[in-house]
Amino acid sequence: LTADPTDARFVYGVWDRLDPAGNGPTMLARSVNGGITWEAARVIYTPAPAGNAAGRSQTIGNRIVVQPDGALVNLFTQIDTVAGLTARRLGVIRSIDKGANWSAPVFITELQSIGARDPQTGTPIRDGALIPAIATAPNGALWAVWQDARFSNGARDAVALSRSTDGGAT
């Protein structure tokens, strides 16, 4: 949930929902009266594999931040599976009308996390490798952070950080 610091009437809940085929759109429920009542949940982004190839596509880790000008930015990981191959990328969508309408996605980067392993057995453990985080600064700059193994040639995850000074357009 995200409470809108620019207008206390607005609260946003965002998540993904998987259908039986493994596709997962981004869902939003919004309150316009401080959380007393909520609008019906609705799809705000339906992911599709790059190039609209046949396959499955979902989002995970959706998180909304509210910029100082009131614009909403939702950061997510998109997971695309085509012909048995899986690709993951980070993207954002924006709303300049308090969540009524949303932009097309802007993709930040390919997600190259490998995840954590039990140090004694080497068994993979569940961690936050797929879940990015986002924050906005008082000047409107956006900061996204995630686990990524690109700095070690895929040997271990580190922390990756990216900044946007144009509301997530780049």
Tab-separated table of N, CA and C in Angstrom:
chain	number	residue	atom	x	y	z
A	1	LEU	N	0.831	-1.186	0.000
A	1	LEU	CA	0.000	0.000	0.000
A	1	LEU	C	0.871	1.243	0.000
A	2	THR	N	0.398	2.266	-0.685
A	2	THR	CA	1.077	3.548	-0.704
A	2	THR	C	0.062	4.638	-0.413
A	3	ALA	N	0.304	5.403	0.649
A	3	ALA	CA	-0.502	6.579	0.944
A	3	ALA	C	0.090	7.753	0.172
A	4	ASP	N	-0.750	8.532	-0.461
A	4	ASP	CA	-0.302	9.644	-1.290
A	4	ASP	C	0.054	10.844	-0.414
A	5	PRO	N	1.352	11.190	-0.321
A	5	PRO	CA	1.737	12.313	0.528
A	5	PRO	C	1.341	13.678	-0.052
A	6	THR	N	0.915	13.708	-1.318
A	6	THR	CA	0.512	14.978	-1.926
A	6	THR	C	-0.992	15.207	-1.833
A	7	ASP	N	-1.746	14.162	-1.470
A	7	ASP	CA	-3.201	14.281	-1.339
A	7	ASP	C	-3.690	13.122	-0.465
A	8	ALA	N	-3.978	13.409	0.788
A	8	ALA	CA	-4.313	12.374	1.779
A	8	ALA	C	-5.573	11.591	1.439
A	9	ARG	N	-6.350	12.016	0.480
A	9	ARG	CA	-7.541	11.247	0.088
A	9	ARG	C	-7.174	9.957	-0.646
A	10	PHE	N	-6.001	9.911	-1.260
A	10	PHE	CA	-5.648	8.802	-2.141
A	10	PHE	C	-4.723	7.796	-1.465
A	11	VAL	N	-5.093	6.516	-1.611
A	11	VAL	CA	-4.283	5.387	-1.152
A	11	VAL	C	-4.307	4.369	-2.285
A	12	TYR	N	-3.152	3.740	-2.549
A	12	TYR	CA	-3.023	2.820	-3.676
A	12	TYR	C	-2.545	1.456	-3.196
A	13	GLY	N	-3.204	0.414	-3.642
A	13	GLY	CA	-2.747	-0.955	-3.421
A	13	GLY	C	-2.413	-1.549	-4.772
A	14	VAL	N	-1.239	-2.147	-4.910
A	14	VAL	CA	-0.800	-2.686	-6.191
A	14	VAL	C	-0.189	-4.065	-5.975
A	15	TRP	N	-0.458	-4.990	-6.903
A	15	TRP	CA	0.037	-6.358	-6.797
A	15	TRP	C	-0.082	-7.035	-8.164
A	16	ASP	N	0.404	-8.281	-8.236
A	16	ASP	CA	0.223	-9.071	-9.456
A	16	ASP	C	-0.742	-10.205	-9.146
A	17	ARG	N	-1.339	-10.745	-10.186
A	17	ARG	CA	-2.251	-11.881	-10.025
A	17	ARG	C	-1.988	-12.844	-11.177
A	18	LEU	N	-1.665	-14.093	-10.840
A	18	LEU	CA	-1.400	-15.096	-11.874
A	18	LEU	C	-2.685	-15.791	-12.289
A	19	ASP	N	-2.853	-15.944	-13.604
A	19	ASP	CA	-3.982	-16.720	-14.104
A	19	ASP	C	-3.549	-18.179	-14.272
A	20	PRO	N	-4.458	-19.085	-14.591
A	20	PRO	CA	-4.089	-20.505	-14.700
A	20	PRO	C	-2.999	-20.803	-15.732
A	21	ALA	N	-2.842	-19.939	-16.734
A	21	ALA	CA	-1.817	-20.156	-17.760
A	21	ALA	C	-0.447	-19.618	-17.338
A	22	GLY	N	-0.386	-18.926	-16.198
A	22	GLY	CA	0.889	-18.391	-15.723
A	22	GLY	C	1.154	-16.959	-16.106
A	23	ASN	N	0.167	-16.287	-16.686
A	23	ASN	CA	0.312	-14.869	-16.991
A	23	ASN	C	-0.113	-14.052	-15.780
A	24	GLY	N	0.523	-12.898	-15.582
A	24	GLY	CA	0.235	-12.121	-14.384
A	24	GLY	C	0.209	-10.634	-14.614
A	25	PRO	N	-0.971	-10.054	-14.784
A	25	PRO	CA	-1.063	-8.610	-14.939
A	25	PRO	C	-0.842	-7.891	-13.614
A	26	THR	N	-0.580	-6.596	-13.705
A	26	THR	CA	-0.474	-5.736	-12.536
A	26	THR	C	-1.868	-5.217	-12.196
A	27	MET	N	-2.239	-5.383	-10.930
A	27	MET	CA	-3.561	-4.990	-10.451
A	27	MET	C	-3.435	-3.760	-9.555
A	28	LEU	N	-4.490	-2.941	-9.518
A	28	LEU	CA	-4.537	-1.767	-8.660
A	28	LEU	C	-5.906	-1.660	-8.018
A	29	ALA	N	-5.916	-1.373	-6.729
A	29	ALA	CA	-7.124	-0.933	-6.037
A	29	ALA	C	-6.789	0.438	-5.469
A	30	ARG	N	-7.738	1.356	-5.560
A	30	ARG	CA	-7.488	2.734	-5.159
A	30	ARG	C	-8.596	3.217	-4.230
A	31	SER	N	-8.197	3.959	-3.225
A	31	SER	CA	-9.155	4.637	-2.362
A	31	SER	C	-9.037	6.125	-2.622
A	32	VAL	N	-10.160	6.798	-2.724
A	32	VAL	CA	-10.160	8.242	-2.945
A	32	VAL	C	-10.677	8.978	-1.698
A	33	ASN	N	-10.844	8.228	-0.590
A	33	ASN	CA	-11.326	8.845	0.649
A	33	ASN	C	-10.530	8.366	1.865
A	34	GLY	N	-9.225	8.294	1.701
A	34	GLY	CA	-8.349	7.960	2.814
A	34	GLY	C	-8.442	6.531	3.296
A	35	GLY	N	-8.919	5.631	2.463
A	35	GLY	CA	-8.985	4.216	2.817
A	35	GLY	C	-10.305	3.775	3.415
A	36	ILE	N	-11.281	4.664	3.486
A	36	ILE	CA	-12.586	4.287	4.035
A	36	ILE	C	-13.277	3.294	3.109
A	37	THR	N	-13.269	3.571	1.821
A	37	THR	CA	-13.797	2.639	0.821
A	37	THR	C	-12.772	2.519	-0.298
A	38	TRP	N	-12.914	1.464	-1.089
A	38	TRP	CA	-11.964	1.173	-2.169
A	38	TRP	C	-12.717	0.931	-3.471
A	39	GLU	N	-12.133	1.417	-4.554
A	39	GLU	CA	-12.653	1.096	-5.882
A	39	GLU	C	-12.375	-0.378	-6.162
A	40	ALA	N	-13.109	-0.949	-7.083
A	40	ALA	CA	-12.869	-2.337	-7.482
A	40	ALA	C	-11.466	-2.474	-8.064
A	41	ALA	N	-10.821	-3.587	-7.785
A	41	ALA	CA	-9.493	-3.855	-8.349
A	41	ALA	C	-9.589	-3.915	-9.870
A	42	ARG	N	-8.546	-3.418	-10.521
A	42	ARG	CA	-8.523	-3.444	-11.990
A	42	ARG	C	-7.095	-3.624	-12.485
A	43	VAL	N	-6.973	-4.099	-13.707
A	43	VAL	CA	-5.673	-4.280	-14.347
A	43	VAL	C	-5.160	-2.919	-14.804
A	44	ILE	N	-3.904	-2.607	-14.453
A	44	ILE	CA	-3.291	-1.363	-14.951
A	44	ILE	C	-2.157	-1.636	-15.932
A	45	TYR	N	-1.708	-2.890	-16.010
A	45	TYR	CA	-0.676	-3.248	-16.983
A	45	TYR	C	-0.762	-4.735	-17.263
A	46	THR	N	-0.845	-5.076	-18.537
A	46	THR	CA	-0.841	-6.470	-18.965
A	46	THR	C	0.474	-6.730	-19.692
A	47	PRO	N	1.396	-7.442	-19.048
A	47	PRO	CA	2.708	-7.651	-19.668
A	47	PRO	C	2.630	-8.632	-20.828
A	48	ALA	N	3.566	-8.474	-21.742
A	48	ALA	CA	3.713	-9.394	-22.868
A	48	ALA	C	5.204	-9.567	-23.129
A	49	PRO	N	5.634	-10.775	-23.511
A	49	PRO	CA	7.053	-10.974	-23.807
A	49	PRO	C	7.552	-10.001	-24.871
A	50	ALA	N	8.825	-9.660	-24.801
A	50	ALA	CA	9.439	-8.748	-25.761
A	50	ALA	C	9.134	-9.211	-27.177
A	51	GLY	N	8.792	-8.271	-28.041
A	51	GLY	CA	8.466	-8.595	-29.418
A	51	GLY	C	7.132	-9.304	-29.566
A	52	ASN	N	6.348	-9.347	-28.470
A	52	ASN	CA	5.049	-10.017	-28.452
A	52	ASN	C	5.139	-11.471	-28.892
A	53	ALA	N	6.266	-12.124	-28.566
A	53	ALA	CA	6.428	-13.541	-28.867
A	53	ALA	C	5.422	-14.347	-28.056
A	54	ALA	N	5.053	-15.507	-28.559
A	54	ALA	CA	4.128	-16.372	-27.828
A	54	ALA	C	4.825	-16.907	-26.585
A	55	GLY	N	4.162	-16.844	-25.465
A	55	GLY	CA	4.738	-17.329	-24.219
A	55	GLY	C	3.926	-16.830	-23.040
A	56	ARG	N	4.538	-16.868	-21.874
A	56	ARG	CA	3.897	-16.385	-20.647
A	56	ARG	C	4.622	-15.144	-20.163
A	57	SER	N	3.873	-14.263	-19.501
A	57	SER	CA	4.478	-13.042	-18.982
A	57	SER	C	3.751	-12.632	-17.713
A	58	GLN	N	4.524	-12.202	-16.725
A	58	GLN	CA	3.934	-11.766	-15.467
A	58	GLN	C	4.759	-10.644	-14.868
A	59	THR	N	4.147	-9.926	-13.927
A	59	THR	CA	4.889	-8.961	-13.132
A	59	THR	C	4.945	-9.474	-11.699
A	60	ILE	N	5.923	-8.979	-10.958
A	60	ILE	CA	6.054	-9.293	-9.540
A	60	ILE	C	6.772	-8.110	-8.886
A	61	GLY	N	6.568	-7.932	-7.601
A	61	GLY	CA	7.271	-6.889	-6.869
A	61	GLY	C	6.775	-5.495	-7.166
A	62	ASN	N	5.535	-5.349	-7.597
A	62	ASN	CA	4.995	-4.025	-7.907
A	62	ASN	C	5.039	-3.118	-6.680
A	63	ARG	N	5.495	-1.891	-6.903
A	63	ARG	CA	5.566	-0.913	-5.806
A	63	ARG	C	5.374	0.481	-6.365
A	64	ILE	N	4.432	1.210	-5.791
A	64	ILE	CA	4.141	2.576	-6.229
A	64	ILE	C	4.820	3.577	-5.307
A	65	VAL	N	5.428	4.608	-5.913
A	65	VAL	CA	5.872	5.792	-5.179
A	65	VAL	C	5.164	6.996	-5.785
A	66	VAL	N	4.993	8.027	-4.967
A	66	VAL	CA	4.352	9.261	-5.404
A	66	VAL	C	5.414	10.347	-5.456
A	67	GLN	N	5.570	10.939	-6.630
A	67	GLN	CA	6.560	12.000	-6.792
A	67	GLN	C	6.036	13.323	-6.221
A	68	PRO	N	6.923	14.270	-5.968
A	68	PRO	CA	6.502	15.544	-5.376
A	68	PRO	C	5.407	16.267	-6.169
A	69	ASP	N	5.368	16.057	-7.498
A	69	ASP	CA	4.330	16.695	-8.312
A	69	ASP	C	3.025	15.895	-8.337
A	70	GLY	N	2.969	14.779	-7.584
A	70	GLY	CA	1.771	13.954	-7.518
A	70	GLY	C	1.733	12.805	-8.510
A	71	ALA	N	2.691	12.740	-9.434
A	71	ALA	CA	2.736	11.630	-10.393
A	71	ALA	C	3.040	10.325	-9.652
A	72	LEU	N	2.420	9.242	-10.102
A	72	LEU	CA	2.665	7.916	-9.541
A	72	LEU	C	3.620	7.172	-10.449
A	73	VAL	N	4.540	6.426	-9.850
A	73	VAL	CA	5.454	5.575	-10.604
A	73	VAL	C	5.393	4.185	-9.972
A	74	ASN	N	5.092	3.176	-10.770
A	74	ASN	CA	5.058	1.792	-10.301
A	74	ASN	C	6.246	1.046	-10.892
A	75	LEU	N	7.120	0.531	-10.016
A	75	LEU	CA	8.268	-0.282	-10.411
A	75	LEU	C	7.896	-1.747	-10.270
A	76	PHE	N	8.349	-2.589	-11.202
A	76	PHE	CA	8.044	-4.022	-11.158
A	76	PHE	C	9.135	-4.812	-11.864
A	77	THR	N	9.157	-6.103	-11.591
A	77	THR	CA	9.943	-7.046	-12.380
A	77	THR	C	8.990	-7.738	-13.327
A	78	GLN	N	9.341	-7.788	-14.596
A	78	GLN	CA	8.552	-8.540	-15.580
A	78	GLN	C	9.308	-9.814	-15.909
A	79	ILE	N	8.623	-10.942	-15.812
A	79	ILE	CA	9.209	-12.251	-16.119
A	79	ILE	C	8.523	-12.782	-17.368
A	80	ASP	N	9.296	-12.999	-18.414
A	80	ASP	CA	8.784	-13.515	-19.684
A	80	ASP	C	9.373	-14.894	-19.940
A	81	THR	N	8.519	-15.843	-20.291
A	81	THR	CA	8.973	-17.184	-20.639
A	81	THR	C	8.489	-17.496	-22.051
A	82	VAL	N	9.449	-17.721	-22.945
A	82	VAL	CA	9.162	-18.011	-24.342
A	82	VAL	C	9.987	-19.219	-24.747
A	83	ALA	N	9.343	-20.240	-25.286
A	83	ALA	CA	10.025	-21.452	-25.756
A	83	ALA	C	10.947	-22.030	-24.682
A	84	GLY	N	10.489	-22.010	-23.430
A	84	GLY	CA	11.260	-22.599	-22.340
A	84	GLY	C	12.368	-21.730	-21.783
A	85	LEU	N	12.594	-20.553	-22.353
A	85	LEU	CA	13.629	-19.639	-21.873
A	85	LEU	C	12.971	-18.493	-21.109
A	86	THR	N	13.559	-18.141	-19.968
A	86	THR	CA	12.997	-17.088	-19.124
A	86	THR	C	13.915	-15.877	-19.118
A	87	ALA	N	13.315	-14.708	-19.283
A	87	ALA	CA	14.035	-13.436	-19.197
A	87	ALA	C	13.308	-12.577	-18.165
A	88	ARG	N	14.088	-11.782	-17.426
A	88	ARG	CA	13.511	-10.911	-16.404
A	88	ARG	C	14.044	-9.501	-16.628
A	89	ARG	N	13.159	-8.531	-16.523
A	89	ARG	CA	13.568	-7.148	-16.698
A	89	ARG	C	12.777	-6.247	-15.764
A	90	LEU	N	13.400	-5.136	-15.393
A	90	LEU	CA	12.760	-4.161	-14.524
A	90	LEU	C	12.110	-3.083	-15.371
A	91	GLY	N	10.918	-2.691	-14.974
A	91	GLY	CA	10.213	-1.649	-15.710
A	91	GLY	C	9.422	-0.753	-14.797
A	92	VAL	N	8.995	0.381	-15.337
A	92	VAL	CA	8.124	1.305	-14.629
A	92	VAL	C	6.970	1.706	-15.544
A	93	ILE	N	5.829	1.981	-14.907
A	93	ILE	CA	4.719	2.639	-15.574
A	93	ILE	C	4.379	3.862	-14.740
A	94	ARG	N	3.792	4.895	-15.391
A	94	ARG	CA	3.500	6.164	-14.708
A	94	ARG	C	2.035	6.542	-14.861
A	95	SER	N	1.553	7.265	-13.867
A	95	SER	CA	0.226	7.858	-13.928
A	95	SER	C	0.336	9.304	-13.476
A	96	ILE	N	-0.229	10.206	-14.268
A	96	ILE	CA	-0.223	11.622	-13.886
A	96	ILE	C	-1.606	12.079	-13.428
A	97	ASP	N	-2.554	11.122	-13.293
A	97	ASP	CA	-3.908	11.471	-12.875
A	97	ASP	C	-4.388	10.610	-11.702
A	98	LYS	N	-3.472	10.415	-10.722
A	98	LYS	CA	-3.800	9.701	-9.478
A	98	LYS	C	-4.226	8.260	-9.705
A	99	GLY	N	-3.696	7.622	-10.752
A	99	GLY	CA	-3.935	6.207	-10.986
A	99	GLY	C	-5.101	5.888	-11.896
A	100	ALA	N	-5.750	6.895	-12.451
A	100	ALA	CA	-6.868	6.630	-13.363
A	100	ALA	C	-6.376	6.016	-14.669
A	101	ASN	N	-5.255	6.518	-15.177
A	101	ASN	CA	-4.668	6.024	-16.429
A	101	ASN	C	-3.176	5.814	-16.219
A	102	TRP	N	-2.606	4.882	-17.006
A	102	TRP	CA	-1.200	4.518	-16.850
A	102	TRP	C	-0.502	4.507	-18.194
A	103	SER	N	0.775	4.856	-18.180
A	103	SER	CA	1.594	4.885	-19.395
A	103	SER	C	1.981	3.476	-19.830
A	104	ALA	N	2.530	3.410	-21.015
A	104	ALA	CA	3.192	2.183	-21.458
A	104	ALA	C	4.456	2.012	-20.604
A	105	PRO	N	4.977	0.790	-20.514
A	105	PRO	CA	6.162	0.590	-19.674
A	105	PRO	C	7.431	1.170	-20.292
A	106	VAL	N	8.325	1.587	-19.407
A	106	VAL	CA	9.699	1.923	-19.766
A	106	VAL	C	10.551	0.889	-19.046
A	107	PHE	N	11.381	0.170	-19.791
A	107	PHE	CA	12.205	-0.862	-19.182
A	107	PHE	C	13.577	-0.294	-18.827
A	108	ILE	N	13.988	-0.569	-17.594
A	108	ILE	CA	15.223	-0.022	-17.038
A	108	ILE	C	16.419	-0.869	-17.442
A	109	THR	N	16.312	-2.178	-17.216
A	109	THR	CA	17.433	-3.070	-17.472
A	109	THR	C	16.967	-4.515	-17.375
A	110	GLU	N	17.775	-5.411	-17.890
A	110	GLU	CA	17.560	-6.832	-17.661
A	110	GLU	C	17.961	-7.134	-16.221
A	111	LEU	N	17.171	-7.939	-15.536
A	111	LEU	CA	17.485	-8.340	-14.169
A	111	LEU	C	18.378	-9.572	-14.241
A	112	GLN	N	19.577	-9.490	-13.653
A	112	GLN	CA	20.545	-10.576	-13.734
A	112	GLN	C	20.882	-11.158	-12.367
A	113	SER	N	19.910	-11.160	-11.471
A	113	SER	CA	20.165	-11.737	-10.146
A	113	SER	C	20.228	-13.255	-10.232
A	114	ILE	N	21.011	-13.851	-9.334
A	114	ILE	CA	21.098	-15.314	-9.279
A	114	ILE	C	20.518	-15.853	-7.987
A	115	GLY	N	20.292	-14.987	-7.009
A	115	GLY	CA	19.705	-15.424	-5.749
A	115	GLY	C	20.742	-15.951	-4.781
A	116	ALA	N	20.279	-16.172	-3.563
A	116	ALA	CA	21.166	-16.628	-2.487
A	116	ALA	C	21.103	-18.143	-2.331
A	117	ARG	N	22.156	-18.709	-1.738
A	117	ARG	CA	22.232	-20.148	-1.474
A	117	ARG	C	22.612	-20.370	-0.018
A	118	ASP	N	22.188	-21.492	0.505
A	118	ASP	CA	22.593	-21.887	1.853
A	118	ASP	C	24.109	-22.060	1.843
A	119	PRO	N	24.849	-21.382	2.710
A	119	PRO	CA	26.312	-21.449	2.654
A	119	PRO	C	26.875	-22.828	2.988
A	120	GLN	N	26.120	-23.669	3.693
A	120	GLN	CA	26.620	-24.995	4.048
A	120	GLN	C	26.282	-26.050	3.008
A	121	THR	N	25.079	-25.965	2.422
A	121	THR	CA	24.656	-27.014	1.487
A	121	THR	C	24.695	-26.579	0.030
A	122	GLY	N	24.727	-25.272	-0.206
A	122	GLY	CA	24.686	-24.774	-1.576
A	122	GLY	C	23.289	-24.775	-2.168
A	123	THR	N	22.283	-25.173	-1.399
A	123	THR	CA	20.908	-25.230	-1.867
A	123	THR	C	20.354	-23.813	-2.036
A	124	PRO	N	19.713	-23.537	-3.168
A	124	PRO	CA	19.102	-22.209	-3.324
A	124	PRO	C	18.059	-21.965	-2.234
A	125	ILE	N	18.026	-20.736	-1.736
A	125	ILE	CA	17.019	-20.357	-0.761
A	125	ILE	C	16.187	-19.212	-1.336
A	126	ARG	N	14.979	-19.081	-0.820
A	126	ARG	CA	14.129	-18.001	-1.297
A	126	ARG	C	14.626	-16.684	-0.709
A	127	ASP	N	14.818	-15.718	-1.572
A	127	ASP	CA	15.252	-14.391	-1.143
A	127	ASP	C	14.510	-13.354	-1.973
A	128	GLY	N	14.939	-12.130	-1.920
A	128	GLY	CA	14.271	-11.060	-2.652
A	128	GLY	C	14.891	-10.768	-4.003
A	129	ALA	N	15.532	-11.754	-4.619
A	129	ALA	CA	16.262	-11.510	-5.858
A	129	ALA	C	15.388	-10.980	-6.994
A	130	LEU	N	14.100	-11.256	-6.959
A	130	LEU	CA	13.208	-10.780	-8.017
A	130	LEU	C	12.526	-9.466	-7.675
A	131	ILE	N	12.686	-8.997	-6.444
A	131	ILE	CA	11.893	-7.875	-5.952
A	131	ILE	C	12.739	-6.601	-5.868
A	132	PRO	N	12.505	-5.648	-6.766
A	132	PRO	CA	13.231	-4.380	-6.703
A	132	PRO	C	12.571	-3.437	-5.691
A	133	ALA	N	13.254	-2.351	-5.385
A	133	ALA	CA	12.704	-1.307	-4.530
A	133	ALA	C	12.888	0.035	-5.234
A	134	ILE	N	12.029	0.990	-4.882
A	134	ILE	CA	12.086	2.313	-5.504
A	134	ILE	C	11.798	3.374	-4.453
A	135	ALA	N	12.406	4.533	-4.638
A	135	ALA	CA	12.148	5.688	-3.780
A	135	ALA	C	12.193	6.936	-4.657
A	136	THR	N	11.540	7.979	-4.180
A	136	THR	CA	11.598	9.264	-4.870
A	136	THR	C	12.152	10.305	-3.911
A	137	ALA	N	12.955	11.183	-4.440
A	137	ALA	CA	13.592	12.230	-3.649
A	137	ALA	C	12.739	13.505	-3.678
A	138	PRO	N	12.976	14.424	-2.767
A	138	PRO	CA	12.220	15.683	-2.768
A	138	PRO	C	12.320	16.456	-4.084
A	139	ASN	N	13.412	16.279	-4.832
A	139	ASN	CA	13.559	16.965	-6.115
A	139	ASN	C	12.932	16.188	-7.272
A	140	GLY	N	12.284	15.040	-6.983
A	140	GLY	CA	11.618	14.245	-8.016
A	140	GLY	C	12.469	13.152	-8.613
A	141	ALA	N	13.751	13.090	-8.274
A	141	ALA	CA	14.594	12.008	-8.787
A	141	ALA	C	14.063	10.677	-8.266
A	142	LEU	N	14.109	9.668	-9.104
A	142	LEU	CA	13.716	8.309	-8.724
A	142	LEU	C	14.973	7.470	-8.548
A	143	TRP	N	14.956	6.610	-7.541
A	143	TRP	CA	16.068	5.709	-7.273
A	143	TRP	C	15.520	4.295	-7.225
A	144	ALA	N	16.040	3.413	-8.070
A	144	ALA	CA	15.651	2.003	-8.073
A	144	ALA	C	16.856	1.171	-7.645
A	145	VAL	N	16.606	0.120	-6.871
A	145	VAL	CA	17.671	-0.744	-6.370
A	145	VAL	C	17.207	-2.191	-6.470
A	146	TRP	N	18.159	-3.104	-6.749
A	146	TRP	CA	17.828	-4.513	-6.897
A	146	TRP	C	19.084	-5.364	-6.749
A	147	GLN	N	18.878	-6.676	-6.569
A	147	GLN	CA	19.997	-7.633	-6.559
A	147	GLN	C	20.401	-7.909	-7.991
A	148	ASP	N	21.713	-8.031	-8.234
A	148	ASP	CA	22.178	-8.262	-9.594
A	148	ASP	C	23.580	-8.855	-9.567
A	149	ALA	N	23.822	-9.828	-10.437
A	149	ALA	CA	25.117	-10.502	-10.497
A	149	ALA	C	25.986	-10.015	-11.664
A	150	ARG	N	25.591	-8.955	-12.335
A	150	ARG	CA	26.341	-8.488	-13.510
A	150	ARG	C	27.755	-8.017	-13.174
A	151	PHE	N	27.970	-7.614	-11.932
A	151	PHE	CA	29.273	-7.069	-11.555
A	151	PHE	C	30.304	-8.152	-11.220
A	152	SER	N	29.846	-9.405	-11.123
A	152	SER	CA	30.752	-10.517	-10.810
A	152	SER	C	30.697	-11.594	-11.897
A	153	ASN	N	30.269	-11.232	-13.091
A	153	ASN	CA	30.111	-12.191	-14.193
A	153	ASN	C	29.225	-13.361	-13.797
A	154	GLY	N	28.179	-13.072	-13.031
A	154	GLY	CA	27.206	-14.096	-12.670
A	154	GLY	C	27.579	-14.968	-11.491
A	155	ALA	N	28.635	-14.623	-10.755
A	155	ALA	CA	29.082	-15.459	-9.637
A	155	ALA	C	28.296	-15.212	-8.354
A	156	ARG	N	27.921	-13.964	-8.090
A	156	ARG	CA	27.185	-13.638	-6.851
A	156	ARG	C	26.456	-12.320	-7.053
A	157	ASP	N	25.377	-12.187	-6.305
A	157	ASP	CA	24.598	-10.959	-6.384
A	157	ASP	C	25.269	-9.831	-5.608
A	158	ALA	N	25.061	-8.645	-6.094
A	158	ALA	CA	25.458	-7.411	-5.414
A	158	ALA	C	24.247	-6.486	-5.473
A	159	VAL	N	24.419	-5.286	-4.995
A	159	VAL	CA	23.343	-4.298	-5.036
A	159	VAL	C	23.561	-3.408	-6.251
A	160	ALA	N	22.531	-3.310	-7.096
A	160	ALA	CA	22.579	-2.417	-8.254
A	160	ALA	C	21.648	-1.241	-7.982
A	161	LEU	N	22.051	-0.074	-8.444
A	161	LEU	CA	21.313	1.152	-8.198
A	161	LEU	C	21.225	1.935	-9.495
A	162	SER	N	20.048	2.475	-9.768
A	162	SER	CA	19.869	3.307	-10.960
A	162	SER	C	19.037	4.528	-10.574
A	163	ARG	N	19.316	5.650	-11.224
A	163	ARG	CA	18.605	6.888	-10.933
A	163	ARG	C	17.985	7.437	-12.200
A	164	SER	N	16.801	8.001	-12.050
A	164	SER	CA	16.136	8.705	-13.143
A	164	SER	C	15.845	10.118	-12.667
A	165	THR	N	16.185	11.095	-13.498
A	165	THR	CA	15.901	12.491	-13.149
A	165	THR	C	14.780	13.068	-14.007
A	166	ASP	N	14.109	12.201	-14.785
A	166	ASP	CA	13.032	12.671	-15.649
A	166	ASP	C	11.737	11.887	-15.435
A	167	GLY	N	11.482	11.518	-14.188
A	167	GLY	CA	10.226	10.845	-13.839
A	167	GLY	C	10.116	9.415	-14.303
A	168	GLY	N	11.233	8.803	-14.651
A	168	GLY	CA	11.237	7.411	-15.071
A	168	GLY	C	11.244	7.215	-16.581
A	169	ALA	N	11.302	8.301	-17.347
A	169	ALA	CA	11.351	8.170	-18.811
A	169	ALA	C	12.670	7.543	-19.253
A	170	THR	N	13.744	7.858	-18.515
A	170	THR	CA	15.053	7.235	-18.767
A	170	THR	C	15.708	6.940	-17.435
